[in-house]
Coordinates of C-alpha atoms in Angstrom, one line a residue:
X1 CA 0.0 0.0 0.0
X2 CA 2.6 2.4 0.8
X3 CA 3.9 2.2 -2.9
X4 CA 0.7 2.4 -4.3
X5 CA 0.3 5.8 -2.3
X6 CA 3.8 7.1 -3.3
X7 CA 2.8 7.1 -7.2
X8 CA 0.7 9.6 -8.3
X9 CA -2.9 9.5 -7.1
X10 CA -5.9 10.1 -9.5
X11 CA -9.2 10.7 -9.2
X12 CA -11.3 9.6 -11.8
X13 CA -15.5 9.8 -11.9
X14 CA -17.1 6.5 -12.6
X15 CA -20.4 4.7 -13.1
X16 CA -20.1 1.0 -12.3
X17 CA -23.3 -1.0 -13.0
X18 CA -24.4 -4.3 -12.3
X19 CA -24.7 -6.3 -15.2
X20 CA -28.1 -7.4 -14.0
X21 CA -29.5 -3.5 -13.7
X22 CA -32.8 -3.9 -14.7
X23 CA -33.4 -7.5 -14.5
X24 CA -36.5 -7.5 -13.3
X25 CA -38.3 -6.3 -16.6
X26 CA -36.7 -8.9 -18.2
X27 CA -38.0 -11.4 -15.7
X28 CA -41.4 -10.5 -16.6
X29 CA -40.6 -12.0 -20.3
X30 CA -39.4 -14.9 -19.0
X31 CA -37.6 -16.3 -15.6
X32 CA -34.3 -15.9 -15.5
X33 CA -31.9 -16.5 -12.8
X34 CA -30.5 -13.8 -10.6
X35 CA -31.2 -10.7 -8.2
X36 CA -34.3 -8.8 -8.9
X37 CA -32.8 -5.1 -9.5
X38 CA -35.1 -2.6 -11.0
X39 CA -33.4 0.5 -12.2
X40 CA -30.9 1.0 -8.8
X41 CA -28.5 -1.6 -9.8
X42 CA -25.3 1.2 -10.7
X43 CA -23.8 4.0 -8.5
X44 CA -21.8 6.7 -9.5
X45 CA -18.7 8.3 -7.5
X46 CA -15.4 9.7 -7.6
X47 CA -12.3 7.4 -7.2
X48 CA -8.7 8.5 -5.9
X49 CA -5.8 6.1 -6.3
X50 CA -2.8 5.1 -8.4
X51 CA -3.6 4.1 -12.2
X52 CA -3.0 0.4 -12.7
X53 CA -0.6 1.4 -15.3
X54 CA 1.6 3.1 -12.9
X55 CA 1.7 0.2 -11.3
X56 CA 2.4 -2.2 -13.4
X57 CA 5.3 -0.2 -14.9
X58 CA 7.3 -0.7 -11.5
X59 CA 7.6 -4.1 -12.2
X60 CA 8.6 -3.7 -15.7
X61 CA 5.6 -3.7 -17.8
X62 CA 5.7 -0.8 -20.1
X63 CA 2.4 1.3 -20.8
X64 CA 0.7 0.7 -24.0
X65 CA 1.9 -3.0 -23.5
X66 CA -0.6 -5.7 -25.1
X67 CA 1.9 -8.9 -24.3
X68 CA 4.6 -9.3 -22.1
X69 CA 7.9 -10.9 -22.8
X70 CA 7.1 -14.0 -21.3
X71 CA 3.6 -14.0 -23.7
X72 CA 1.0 -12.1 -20.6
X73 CA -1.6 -11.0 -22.0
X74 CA -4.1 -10.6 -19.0
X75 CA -4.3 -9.0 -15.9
X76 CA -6.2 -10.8 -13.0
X77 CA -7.5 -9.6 -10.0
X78 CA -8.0 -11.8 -6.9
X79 CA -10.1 -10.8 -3.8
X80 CA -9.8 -11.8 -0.1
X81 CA -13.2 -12.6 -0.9
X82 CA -14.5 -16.4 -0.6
X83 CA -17.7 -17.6 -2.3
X84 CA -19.1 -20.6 -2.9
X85 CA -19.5 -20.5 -6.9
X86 CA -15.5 -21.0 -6.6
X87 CA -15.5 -23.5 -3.8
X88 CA -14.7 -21.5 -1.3
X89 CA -11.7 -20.2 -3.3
X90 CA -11.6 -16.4 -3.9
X91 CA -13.5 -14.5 -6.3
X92 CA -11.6 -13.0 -9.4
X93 CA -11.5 -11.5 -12.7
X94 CA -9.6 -10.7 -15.6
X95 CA -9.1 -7.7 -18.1
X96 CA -7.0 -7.2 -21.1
X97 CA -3.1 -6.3 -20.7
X98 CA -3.9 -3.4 -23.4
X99 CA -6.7 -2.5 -21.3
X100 CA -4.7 -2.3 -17.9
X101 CA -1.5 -0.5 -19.4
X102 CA -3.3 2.4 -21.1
X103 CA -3.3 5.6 -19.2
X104 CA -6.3 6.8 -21.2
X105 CA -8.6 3.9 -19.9
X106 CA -8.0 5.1 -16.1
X107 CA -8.0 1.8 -14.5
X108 CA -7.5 2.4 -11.0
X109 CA -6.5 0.8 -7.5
X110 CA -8.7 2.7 -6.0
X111 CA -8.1 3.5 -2.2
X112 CA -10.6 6.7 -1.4
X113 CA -14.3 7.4 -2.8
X114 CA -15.6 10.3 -2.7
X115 CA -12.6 12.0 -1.2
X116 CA -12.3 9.9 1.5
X117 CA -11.0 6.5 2.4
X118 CA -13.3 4.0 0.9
X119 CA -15.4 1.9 3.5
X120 CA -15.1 -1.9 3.9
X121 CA -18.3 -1.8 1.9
X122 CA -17.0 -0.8 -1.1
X123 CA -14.0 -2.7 -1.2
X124 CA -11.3 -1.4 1.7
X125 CA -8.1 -1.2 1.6
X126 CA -8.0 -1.4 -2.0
X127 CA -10.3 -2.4 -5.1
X128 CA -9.8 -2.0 -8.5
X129 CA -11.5 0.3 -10.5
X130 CA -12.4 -0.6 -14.1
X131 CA -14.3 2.6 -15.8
X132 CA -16.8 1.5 -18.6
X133 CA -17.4 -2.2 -18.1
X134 CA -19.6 -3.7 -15.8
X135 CA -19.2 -3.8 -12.4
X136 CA -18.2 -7.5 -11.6
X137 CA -14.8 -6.6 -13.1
X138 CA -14.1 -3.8 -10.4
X139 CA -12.7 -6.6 -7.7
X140 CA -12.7 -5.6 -4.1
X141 CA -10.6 -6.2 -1.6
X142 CA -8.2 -6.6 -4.1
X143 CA -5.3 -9.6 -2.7
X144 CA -3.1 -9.9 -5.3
X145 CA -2.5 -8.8 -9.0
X146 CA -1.6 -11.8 -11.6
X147 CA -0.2 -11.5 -15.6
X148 CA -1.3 -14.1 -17.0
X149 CA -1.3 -15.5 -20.3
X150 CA -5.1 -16.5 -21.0
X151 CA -8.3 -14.6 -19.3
X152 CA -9.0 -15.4 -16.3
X153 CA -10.7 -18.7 -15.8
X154 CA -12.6 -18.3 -12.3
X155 CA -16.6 -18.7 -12.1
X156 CA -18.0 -15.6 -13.2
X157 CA -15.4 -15.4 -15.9
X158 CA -15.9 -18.3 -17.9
X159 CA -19.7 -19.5 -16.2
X160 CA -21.7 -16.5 -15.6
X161 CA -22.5 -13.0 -17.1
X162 CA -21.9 -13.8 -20.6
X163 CA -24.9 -13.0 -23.4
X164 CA -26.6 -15.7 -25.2
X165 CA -29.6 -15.4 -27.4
X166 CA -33.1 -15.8 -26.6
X167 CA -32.9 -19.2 -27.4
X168 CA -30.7 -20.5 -25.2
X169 CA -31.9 -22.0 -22.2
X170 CA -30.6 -24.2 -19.2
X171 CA -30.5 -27.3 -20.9
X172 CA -28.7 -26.5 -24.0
X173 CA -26.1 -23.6 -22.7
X174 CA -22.3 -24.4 -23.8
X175 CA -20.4 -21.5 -21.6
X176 CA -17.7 -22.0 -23.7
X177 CA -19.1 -20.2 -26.7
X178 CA -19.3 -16.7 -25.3
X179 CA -16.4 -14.5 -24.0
X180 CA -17.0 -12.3 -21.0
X181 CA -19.1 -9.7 -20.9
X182 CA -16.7 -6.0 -20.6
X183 CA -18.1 -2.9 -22.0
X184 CA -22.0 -1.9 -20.6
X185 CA -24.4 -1.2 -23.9
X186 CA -25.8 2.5 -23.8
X187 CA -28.7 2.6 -21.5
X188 CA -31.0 5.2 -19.4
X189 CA -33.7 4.9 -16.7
X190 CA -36.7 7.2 -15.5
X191 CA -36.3 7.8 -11.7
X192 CA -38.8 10.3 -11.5
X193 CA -42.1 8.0 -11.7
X194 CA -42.6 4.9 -11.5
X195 CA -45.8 2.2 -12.5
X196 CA -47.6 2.8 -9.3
X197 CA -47.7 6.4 -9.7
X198 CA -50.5 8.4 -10.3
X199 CA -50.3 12.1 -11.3
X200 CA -52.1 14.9 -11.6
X201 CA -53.3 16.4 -14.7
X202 CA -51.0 18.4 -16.4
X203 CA -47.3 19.1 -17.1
X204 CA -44.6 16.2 -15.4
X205 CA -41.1 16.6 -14.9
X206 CA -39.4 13.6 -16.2
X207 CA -35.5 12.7 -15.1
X208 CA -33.3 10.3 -14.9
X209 CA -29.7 8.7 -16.0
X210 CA -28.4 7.6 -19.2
X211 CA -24.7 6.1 -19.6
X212 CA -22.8 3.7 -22.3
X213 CA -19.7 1.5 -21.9
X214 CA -16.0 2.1 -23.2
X215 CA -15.9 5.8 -22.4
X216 CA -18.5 6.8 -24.7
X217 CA -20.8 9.5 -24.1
X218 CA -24.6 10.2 -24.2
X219 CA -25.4 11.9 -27.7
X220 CA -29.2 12.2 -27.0
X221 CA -31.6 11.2 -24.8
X222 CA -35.5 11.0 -26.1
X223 CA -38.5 10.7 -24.4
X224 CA -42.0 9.5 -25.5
X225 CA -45.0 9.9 -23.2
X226 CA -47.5 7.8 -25.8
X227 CA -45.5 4.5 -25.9
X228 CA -43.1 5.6 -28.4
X229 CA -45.4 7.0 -31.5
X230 CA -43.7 10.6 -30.9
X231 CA -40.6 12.1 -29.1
X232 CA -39.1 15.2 -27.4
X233 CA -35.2 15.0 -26.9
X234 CA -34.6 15.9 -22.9
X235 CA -32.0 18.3 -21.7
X236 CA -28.5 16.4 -20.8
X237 CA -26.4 17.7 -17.8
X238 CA -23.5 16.0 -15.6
X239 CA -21.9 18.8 -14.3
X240 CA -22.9 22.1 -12.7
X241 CA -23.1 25.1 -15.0
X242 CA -20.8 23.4 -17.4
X243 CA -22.9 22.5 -20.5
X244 CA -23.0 18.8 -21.5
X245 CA -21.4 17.8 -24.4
X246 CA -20.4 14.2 -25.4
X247 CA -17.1 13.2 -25.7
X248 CA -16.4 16.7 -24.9
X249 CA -13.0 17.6 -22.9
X250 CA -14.7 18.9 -20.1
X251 CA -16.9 16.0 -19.8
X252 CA -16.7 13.0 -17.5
X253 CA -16.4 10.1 -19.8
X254 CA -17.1 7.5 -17.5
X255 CA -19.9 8.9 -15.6
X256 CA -23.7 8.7 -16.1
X257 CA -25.2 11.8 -17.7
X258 CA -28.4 12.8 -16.3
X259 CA -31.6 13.8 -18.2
X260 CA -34.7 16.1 -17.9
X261 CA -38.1 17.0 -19.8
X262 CA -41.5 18.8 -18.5
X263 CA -44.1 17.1 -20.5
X264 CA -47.6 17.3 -20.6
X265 CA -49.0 13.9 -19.7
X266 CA -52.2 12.6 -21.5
X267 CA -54.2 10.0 -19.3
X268 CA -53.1 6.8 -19.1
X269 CA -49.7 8.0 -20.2
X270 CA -47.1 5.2 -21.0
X271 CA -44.0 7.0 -20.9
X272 CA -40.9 6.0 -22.3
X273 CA -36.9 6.9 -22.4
X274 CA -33.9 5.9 -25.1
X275 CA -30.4 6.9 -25.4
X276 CA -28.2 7.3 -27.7
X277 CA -24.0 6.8 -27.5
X278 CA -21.7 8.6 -29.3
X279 CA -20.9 5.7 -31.2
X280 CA -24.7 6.0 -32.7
X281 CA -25.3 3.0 -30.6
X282 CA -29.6 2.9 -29.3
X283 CA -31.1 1.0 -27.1
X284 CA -33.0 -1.5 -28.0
X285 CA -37.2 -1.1 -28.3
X286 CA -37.7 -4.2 -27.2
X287 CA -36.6 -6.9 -24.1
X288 CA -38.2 -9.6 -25.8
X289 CA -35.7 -9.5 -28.3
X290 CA -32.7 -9.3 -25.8
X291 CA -34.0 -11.4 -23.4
X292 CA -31.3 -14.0 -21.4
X293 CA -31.7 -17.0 -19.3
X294 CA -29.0 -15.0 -16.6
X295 CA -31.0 -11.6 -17.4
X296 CA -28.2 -9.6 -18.1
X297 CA -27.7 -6.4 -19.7
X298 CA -31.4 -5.1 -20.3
X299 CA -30.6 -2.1 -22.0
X300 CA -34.3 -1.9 -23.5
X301 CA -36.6 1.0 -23.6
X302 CA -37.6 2.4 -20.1
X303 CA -41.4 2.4 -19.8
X304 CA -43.3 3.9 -17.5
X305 CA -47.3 3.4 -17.3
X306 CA -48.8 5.9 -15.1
X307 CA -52.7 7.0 -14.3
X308 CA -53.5 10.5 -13.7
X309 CA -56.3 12.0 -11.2
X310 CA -59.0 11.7 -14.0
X311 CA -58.7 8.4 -14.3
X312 CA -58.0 7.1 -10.6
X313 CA -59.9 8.1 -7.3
X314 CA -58.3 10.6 -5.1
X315 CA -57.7 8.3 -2.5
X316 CA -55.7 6.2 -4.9
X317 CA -53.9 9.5 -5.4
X318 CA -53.6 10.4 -1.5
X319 CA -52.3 7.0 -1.1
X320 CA -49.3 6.9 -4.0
X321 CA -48.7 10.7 -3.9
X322 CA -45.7 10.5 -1.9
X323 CA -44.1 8.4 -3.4
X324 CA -42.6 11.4 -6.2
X325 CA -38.7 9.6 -5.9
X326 CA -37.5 6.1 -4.6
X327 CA -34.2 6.4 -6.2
X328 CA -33.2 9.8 -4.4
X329 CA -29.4 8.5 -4.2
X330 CA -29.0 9.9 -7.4
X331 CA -29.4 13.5 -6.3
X332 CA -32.1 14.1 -9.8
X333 CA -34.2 16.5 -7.2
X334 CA -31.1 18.7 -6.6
X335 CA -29.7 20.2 -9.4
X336 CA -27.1 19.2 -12.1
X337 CA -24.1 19.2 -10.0
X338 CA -22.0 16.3 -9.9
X339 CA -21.8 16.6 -6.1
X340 CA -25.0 15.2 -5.6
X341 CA -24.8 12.2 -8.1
X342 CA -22.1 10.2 -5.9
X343 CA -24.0 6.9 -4.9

């Protein structure tokens, strides 16, 4: 530790995301195996420590490197963590050598959050940080760091969060025909209402987050309150009075963006969010179509179906009314000001 803390620290703003955000629409196509996250399933803060290419270069791996002279090629992290998936041996993972000796792609061993020293929770004394991929990558309570010639082979590696097609089921997965899952697809999320909700008549403020994998930014972010037939583009911030602009040097690449649009909501309303990367990338309409036996990676259309007072009796209305955020951890009621968007 005391090395890691003599090379130059870093701090680097991040979004990591379970794999599984959002599983539980996908369940509702089919069942699928995993924890029921809704929309919560990702967290955004700012990480201090050393970059992993820093460190590697003390023990003679150059940056930039993609193989090693004795034929490395990966870079594996194991945890003081034990689970059962690995028979009681540790949990770990794997990423690229390319990946880990590139200054640019701000890997970190991460030893504060948020300006502080980060909590047993979230990984003390050290976890590493990979920005843009999902979160099962960023190991805590980080043990020991390998070079090793193939990816890592541990459980949720090589047997878990990879993407199959629909088609594939229990009976008839072969593990070994997928690679791991890295980068997260472009994706957003409506935090402002939710299915239960009923509203009153008139204009609603919609908000939420939209981020994409690999450093890519948001482009656009469009919102639909009749199911999709017509759209309004939302306003994109992620920092405060600093105007959003993907890809843009002032931007955070690796953090979500947030998004916001007054509407006027018809009854019945079935409201709806998509986002767009800089790559052009869109999420998909449908979850049908990118639905998974492990229920990874729903990056469909948000949709929201929501009532408003005409339609639903006021004490259906008393009874939901305060309900107006249940994902306040991501600070959409305060502002646009990063400070408020560190889960």
């Amino acid at each position: 530790m005391d090395d890691i803390r003599m090379l130059p620290k870093y701090n680097v703003t991040a979004t990591l995301q379970c794999a599984g955000n959002k599983r539980t629409a996908m369940s509702k196509v089919r069942k699928v195996r995993g924890v029921g996250w809704d929309v919560s399933a990702l967290g955004n803060a700012t990480w201090g420590g050393a970059k992993l290419s820093d460190v590697l270069e003390l023990v003679g791996i150059h940056k930039l490197s993609s193989v090693t002279s004795l034929g490395g090629k990966h870079v594996e992290f194991v945890s003081v963590d034990r689970c059962k998936e690995e028979k009681g041996g540790p949990y770990k993972a794997s990423i690229p050598l390319k990946q880990a000796t590139d200054p640019d792609a701000d890997v970190l061993l991460a030893y504060e959050m948020n300006g502080e020293t980060i909590n047993r929770d979230h990984g003390y004394p050290l976890r590493v940080v990979v920005p843009g991929v999902i979160g099962a990558r960023s190991v805590k309570w980080l043990d020991s760091i390998n070079i090793i010639k193939e990816e890592c082979q541990g459980f949720f590696m090589q047997k878990d969060y990879k993407m199959f097609p629909p088609t594939v089921d229990w009976d008839n997965i072969n593990w070994s025909t997928r690679r791991p899952q890295m980068d997260f697809p472009v994706q957003s999320a409506i935090c402002t209402l939710e299915d239960v909700d009923v509203i009153k008549e008139g204009k609603a403020r919609i908000a939420g987050y939209a981020v994409s994998g690999g450093g890519r930014g948001i482009e656009r972010v469009d919102i639909s309150v009749d199911g999709g037939k017509t759209w309004v583009e939302a306003h994109r911030c992620q920092k405060s009075n600093v105007p959003y602009v993907s890809d843009g040097a002032q931007s955070d690449k690796w953090a979500w963006v947030l998004f916001e649009a007054t509407l006027d909501i018809p009854p019945n309303a079935e409201i709806v969010a998509k986002a767009v990367d800089s790559a052009a990338n869109i999420q998909p309409e449908k979850v049908e179509d990118i639905w998974n036996l492990r229920g990874i990676l729903n990056t469909s259309w948000h949709r929201i179906k929501i009532q408003n007072t005409s339609n639903a009796c006021l004490k259906c209305f008393k009874n939901v009314s305060a309900l107006s955020m249940n994902h306040k951890f991501l600070g959409i009621t305060a502002g646009c000001s990063m400070e408020n968007y560190r889960g």
